Amino acid sequence: MTTTRFAPSPTGYIHVGNLRTALMNYLIARKAGGTFILRIDDTDPERSKQEYVDAIQQDLEWLGLTWDKIERQSDRLDSYHAAADKLREMGRFYECFETPVELDLKRKKQLNMGKPPVYDRAALALSDDEKAALRAERGNGHWRFKLDQTRINWTDGVLGDISIDAASVSDPVLIRGDGQFLYTLASVVDDTEMGVTHVVRGSDHVTNTATQIQMIEALGGTVPTFAHHSLLTGPQGESLSKRLGTLALRDLREAGVEPMALLSLMARLGSSQPVELRHSIDDIAEGFDIDQFGSAPTKFDVNDLYPLTGRLLGEMDFTAVADDVASAGVPTDQAEAFWSVIRENITTRKDIAGWQDLFENGAEPVIDDEDKEFVTQALSLLPDAPFDGDTWGNWTKAVKEATGRKGRGLFMPLRKALTGQSHGPDMSAVMPFLKTIKARG
Ligand code: GLU
């Protein structure tokens, strides 16, 4: 059965880059009728925070990306110990004692000699006595997985055929000196024991994949299908890594971005298929195809989310916004009609309250100098509120007769005087809601 997972580390809020990973894994599972696991990669006790675990779940729930199972790596340490023992028994795991400074020096020397900075495996030559002495002096060592120095090949769901020479990669550290398991091993154990069949993640993990394939094979697991999506850049192709902090999902939610707008964009951005606004995740899942994604960096512009949000709201049924309309103070008997007047003239739900305020309290009028006299004359012809569906037609007809103005020169100054804006809903439909005309002074 198809099983995927989204595996964030709870060390911060998740952002649009994480969402891409989450969504792709989610859609693969849903499309196949499989299982989607939320796996919390919290092996680092110092940086992992419960606050972020909660926030990750809230963010995914907001988007409707529901998980079938939740797992935490901190609950699974026994399995990681067992895997480490197995690797030790097989002679694929060795203890090293170099300090970060020593390792750095080794790397610099190699680079100076024009060699790739690959760990030289000096620790493999240590005798038991030497290790005991180092342990006494420096404390427990860190443990590295001994790679088989062959080529590691896989067919990547996005990148195609990949072949990496294991000799060009350092033996990965899987346990730190303080005993902390690193994600690299934990992930392999989890993916194997949880039956994960497909792993989609960012292309920054390609080298990890190479080493993890060897670990999975050593531990007797089945290698899942790997796919590495490209990383997001800003609209100009600039790196997003520093700005991702400002593109947290909770900030987008706060700014009024609609979940389906965000999901519709992220499900297609970087693929050869056009972005299409969808109203349900099932619809998105149906049209999702990871083969259509390219390896080139994907440009993301947060501003693209607002027109999509506006369009989505414009197409939304009243029931989906009834609560927002009610909390804006629109009386229940007018709520549905109110919605149909404003729905195509909002960018986010926050604008709902703005329209209600405008209708109740009037807008600051915008009157161009050359229209001042005209507007004053026109307003003297406008009856008092309440208005109805005929008010606009009758009024503008009377104004036309009195002033001789017509077309845009007639309608636009009146719209701007009444609503303070040059765009907006049909004025005949606006009038019955408008209770205050500030331009009357
Ligand atoms: N915790 C890892 C990360 O956030 C997971 C990577 C993976 O999907 O294997 O980068």
PDB file of N, CA, C and O and ligand atoms in Angstrom, residues 5-10 18 21 25 39-42 73 183 187 191 199-202 204-205 208 212 226, ligand 1:
ATOM      1  N   ARG A   5       5.027  10.170   4.008  1.00  0.00           N
ATOM      2  CA  ARG A   5       5.095  10.883   5.289  1.00  0.00           C
ATOM      3  C   ARG A   5       5.611  12.298   5.061  1.00  0.00           C
ATOM      4  O   ARG A   5       6.328  12.579   4.107  1.00  0.00           O
ATOM      5  N   PHE A   6       5.172  13.177   5.952  1.00  0.00           N
ATOM      6  CA  PHE A   6       5.739  14.522   6.023  1.00  0.00           C
ATOM      7  C   PHE A   6       6.470  14.555   7.353  1.00  0.00           C
ATOM      8  O   PHE A   6       5.899  14.188   8.376  1.00  0.00           O
ATOM      9  N   ALA A   7       7.745  14.939   7.307  1.00  0.00           N
ATOM     10  CA  ALA A   7       8.600  14.742   8.483  1.00  0.00           C
ATOM     11  C   ALA A   7       9.296  16.024   8.929  1.00  0.00           C
ATOM     12  O   ALA A   7      10.510  16.148   8.841  1.00  0.00           O
ATOM     13  N   PRO A   8       8.537  16.995   9.395  1.00  0.00           N
ATOM     14  CA  PRO A   8       9.185  18.246   9.811  1.00  0.00           C
ATOM     15  C   PRO A   8       9.908  18.106  11.151  1.00  0.00           C
ATOM     16  O   PRO A   8       9.516  17.292  11.986  1.00  0.00           O
ATOM     17  N   SER A   9      10.935  18.899  11.314  1.00  0.00           N
ATOM     18  CA  SER A   9      11.578  19.005  12.623  1.00  0.00           C
ATOM     19  C   SER A   9      10.881  20.151  13.357  1.00  0.00           C
ATOM     20  O   SER A   9      10.753  21.239  12.801  1.00  0.00           O
ATOM     21  N   PRO A  10      10.424  19.926  14.579  1.00  0.00           N
ATOM     22  CA  PRO A  10       9.665  20.981  15.274  1.00  0.00           C
ATOM     23  C   PRO A  10      10.585  22.026  15.887  1.00  0.00           C
ATOM     24  O   PRO A  10      10.604  22.224  17.100  1.00  0.00           O
ATOM     25  N   ASN A  18       8.199  24.095   3.221  1.00  0.00           N
ATOM     26  CA  ASN A  18       7.764  22.847   3.864  1.00  0.00           C
ATOM     27  C   ASN A  18       6.428  22.380   3.305  1.00  0.00           C
ATOM     28  O   ASN A  18       6.186  21.190   3.142  1.00  0.00           O
ATOM     29  N   THR A  21       6.608  20.179   0.314  1.00  0.00           N
ATOM     30  CA  THR A  21       6.934  18.792   0.654  1.00  0.00           C
ATOM     31  C   THR A  21       5.705  18.083   1.224  1.00  0.00           C
ATOM     32  O   THR A  21       5.362  16.978   0.811  1.00  0.00           O
ATOM     33  N   ASN A  25       3.605  14.863  -0.691  1.00  0.00           N
ATOM     34  CA  ASN A  25       3.471  13.561  -0.028  1.00  0.00           C
ATOM     35  C   ASN A  25       2.009  13.243   0.265  1.00  0.00           C
ATOM     36  O   ASN A  25       1.555  12.112   0.081  1.00  0.00           O
ATOM     37  N   ARG A  39       5.156  12.724  10.652  1.00  0.00           N
ATOM     38  CA  ARG A  39       6.234  12.250  11.515  1.00  0.00           C
ATOM     39  C   ARG A  39       7.003  13.450  12.058  1.00  0.00           C
ATOM     40  O   ARG A  39       7.491  14.270  11.295  1.00  0.00           O
ATOM     41  N   ILE A  40       7.051  13.541  13.355  1.00  0.00           N
ATOM     42  CA  ILE A  40       7.738  14.664  13.993  1.00  0.00           C
ATOM     43  C   ILE A  40       9.191  14.249  14.237  1.00  0.00           C
ATOM     44  O   ILE A  40       9.464  13.366  15.047  1.00  0.00           O
ATOM     45  N   ASP A  41      10.095  14.886  13.537  1.00  0.00           N
ATOM     46  CA  ASP A  41      11.523  14.556  13.653  1.00  0.00           C
ATOM     47  C   ASP A  41      12.140  15.330  14.810  1.00  0.00           C
ATOM     48  O   ASP A  41      12.800  16.347  14.620  1.00  0.00           O
ATOM     49  N   ASP A  42      11.911  14.826  16.013  1.00  0.00           N
ATOM     50  CA  ASP A  42      12.321  15.576  17.210  1.00  0.00           C
ATOM     51  C   ASP A  42      13.440  14.875  17.962  1.00  0.00           C
ATOM     52  O   ASP A  42      13.403  14.780  19.190  1.00  0.00           O
ATOM     53  N   GLN A  73       9.718  10.812  16.613  1.00  0.00           N
ATOM     54  CA  GLN A  73      10.984  10.079  16.680  1.00  0.00           C
ATOM     55  C   GLN A  73      11.446   9.910  18.128  1.00  0.00           C
ATOM     56  O   GLN A  73      12.071   8.915  18.455  1.00  0.00           O
ATOM     57  N   TYR A 183      18.944  12.436  12.511  1.00  0.00           N
ATOM     58  CA  TYR A 183      17.792  12.177  11.670  1.00  0.00           C
ATOM     59  C   TYR A 183      18.084  11.136  10.578  1.00  0.00           C
ATOM     60  O   TYR A 183      17.238  10.321  10.243  1.00  0.00           O
ATOM     61  N   SER A 187      15.435   8.328  10.370  1.00  0.00           N
ATOM     62  CA  SER A 187      14.517   8.365   9.241  1.00  0.00           C
ATOM     63  C   SER A 187      14.491   7.026   8.491  1.00  0.00           C
ATOM     64  O   SER A 187      13.433   6.544   8.092  1.00  0.00           O
ATOM     65  N   ASP A 191      11.206   4.923   8.138  1.00  0.00           N
ATOM     66  CA  ASP A 191      10.646   4.660   6.805  1.00  0.00           C
ATOM     67  C   ASP A 191      10.499   3.159   6.586  1.00  0.00           C
ATOM     68  O   ASP A 191       9.505   2.693   6.030  1.00  0.00           O
ATOM     69  N   VAL A 199       9.076   8.711  -0.837  1.00  0.00           N
ATOM     70  CA  VAL A 199       9.613   9.830  -0.068  1.00  0.00           C
ATOM     71  C   VAL A 199       9.815  11.007  -1.015  1.00  0.00           C
ATOM     72  O   VAL A 199      10.619  10.931  -1.941  1.00  0.00           O
ATOM     73  N   VAL A 200       9.058  12.063  -0.783  1.00  0.00           N
ATOM     74  CA  VAL A 200       9.282  13.296  -1.550  1.00  0.00           C
ATOM     75  C   VAL A 200       9.870  14.313  -0.584  1.00  0.00           C
ATOM     76  O   VAL A 200       9.336  14.513   0.510  1.00  0.00           O
ATOM     77  N   ARG A 201      10.956  14.938  -0.966  1.00  0.00           N
ATOM     78  CA  ARG A 201      11.548  15.981  -0.118  1.00  0.00           C
ATOM     79  C   ARG A 201      12.371  16.906  -0.996  1.00  0.00           C
ATOM     80  O   ARG A 201      12.479  16.694  -2.203  1.00  0.00           O
ATOM     81  N   GLY A 202      12.952  17.927  -0.387  1.00  0.00           N
ATOM     82  CA  GLY A 202      13.667  18.937  -1.154  1.00  0.00           C
ATOM     83  C   GLY A 202      14.980  18.410  -1.718  1.00  0.00           C
ATOM     84  O   GLY A 202      15.563  17.447  -1.198  1.00  0.00           O
ATOM     85  N   ASP A 204      17.781  19.464  -1.444  1.00  0.00           N
ATOM     86  CA  ASP A 204      18.909  19.554  -0.510  1.00  0.00           C
ATOM     87  C   ASP A 204      19.168  18.207   0.175  1.00  0.00           C
ATOM     88  O   ASP A 204      20.163  18.056   0.876  1.00  0.00           O
ATOM     89  N   HIS A 205      18.286  17.229  -0.044  1.00  0.00           N
ATOM     90  CA  HIS A 205      18.459  15.923   0.599  1.00  0.00           C
ATOM     91  C   HIS A 205      19.055  14.862  -0.322  1.00  0.00           C
ATOM     92  O   HIS A 205      19.141  13.688   0.071  1.00  0.00           O
ATOM     93  N   ASN A 208      21.864  12.897   1.181  1.00  0.00           N
ATOM     94  CA  ASN A 208      21.321  12.046   2.245  1.00  0.00           C
ATOM     95  C   ASN A 208      20.697  10.792   1.659  1.00  0.00           C
ATOM     96  O   ASN A 208      20.847   9.696   2.204  1.00  0.00           O
ATOM     97  N   GLN A 212      21.405   7.059   2.642  1.00  0.00           N
ATOM     98  CA  GLN A 212      20.289   6.339   3.284  1.00  0.00           C
ATOM     99  C   GLN A 212      19.927   5.069   2.510  1.00  0.00           C
ATOM    100  O   GLN A 212      19.511   4.080   3.100  1.00  0.00           O
ATOM    101  N   PHE A 226      12.160   7.519  -4.313  1.00  0.00           N
ATOM    102  CA  PHE A 226      12.538   8.867  -3.877  1.00  0.00           C
ATOM    103  C   PHE A 226      12.238   9.891  -4.964  1.00  0.00           C
ATOM    104  O   PHE A 226      12.400   9.607  -6.154  1.00  0.00           O
TER     105      PHE A 226
HETATM  106  N1  GLU B   1      13.254  16.312   9.207  1.00  0.00           N
HETATM  107  C1  GLU B   1      13.801  16.317   7.881  1.00  0.00           C
HETATM  108  C2  GLU B   1      13.712  17.730   7.329  1.00  0.00           C
HETATM  109  O1  GLU B   1      12.854  18.482   7.748  1.00  0.00           O
HETATM  110  C3  GLU B   1      13.030  15.355   7.027  1.00  0.00           C
HETATM  111  C4  GLU B   1      13.595  15.118   5.686  1.00  0.00           C
HETATM  112  C5  GLU B   1      12.906  13.934   5.045  1.00  0.00           C
HETATM  113  O2  GLU B   1      11.803  14.129   4.533  1.00  0.00           O
HETATM  114  O3  GLU B   1      13.445  12.843   5.076  1.00  0.00           O
HETATM  115  O4  GLU B   1      14.508  18.119   6.500  1.00  0.00           O
END
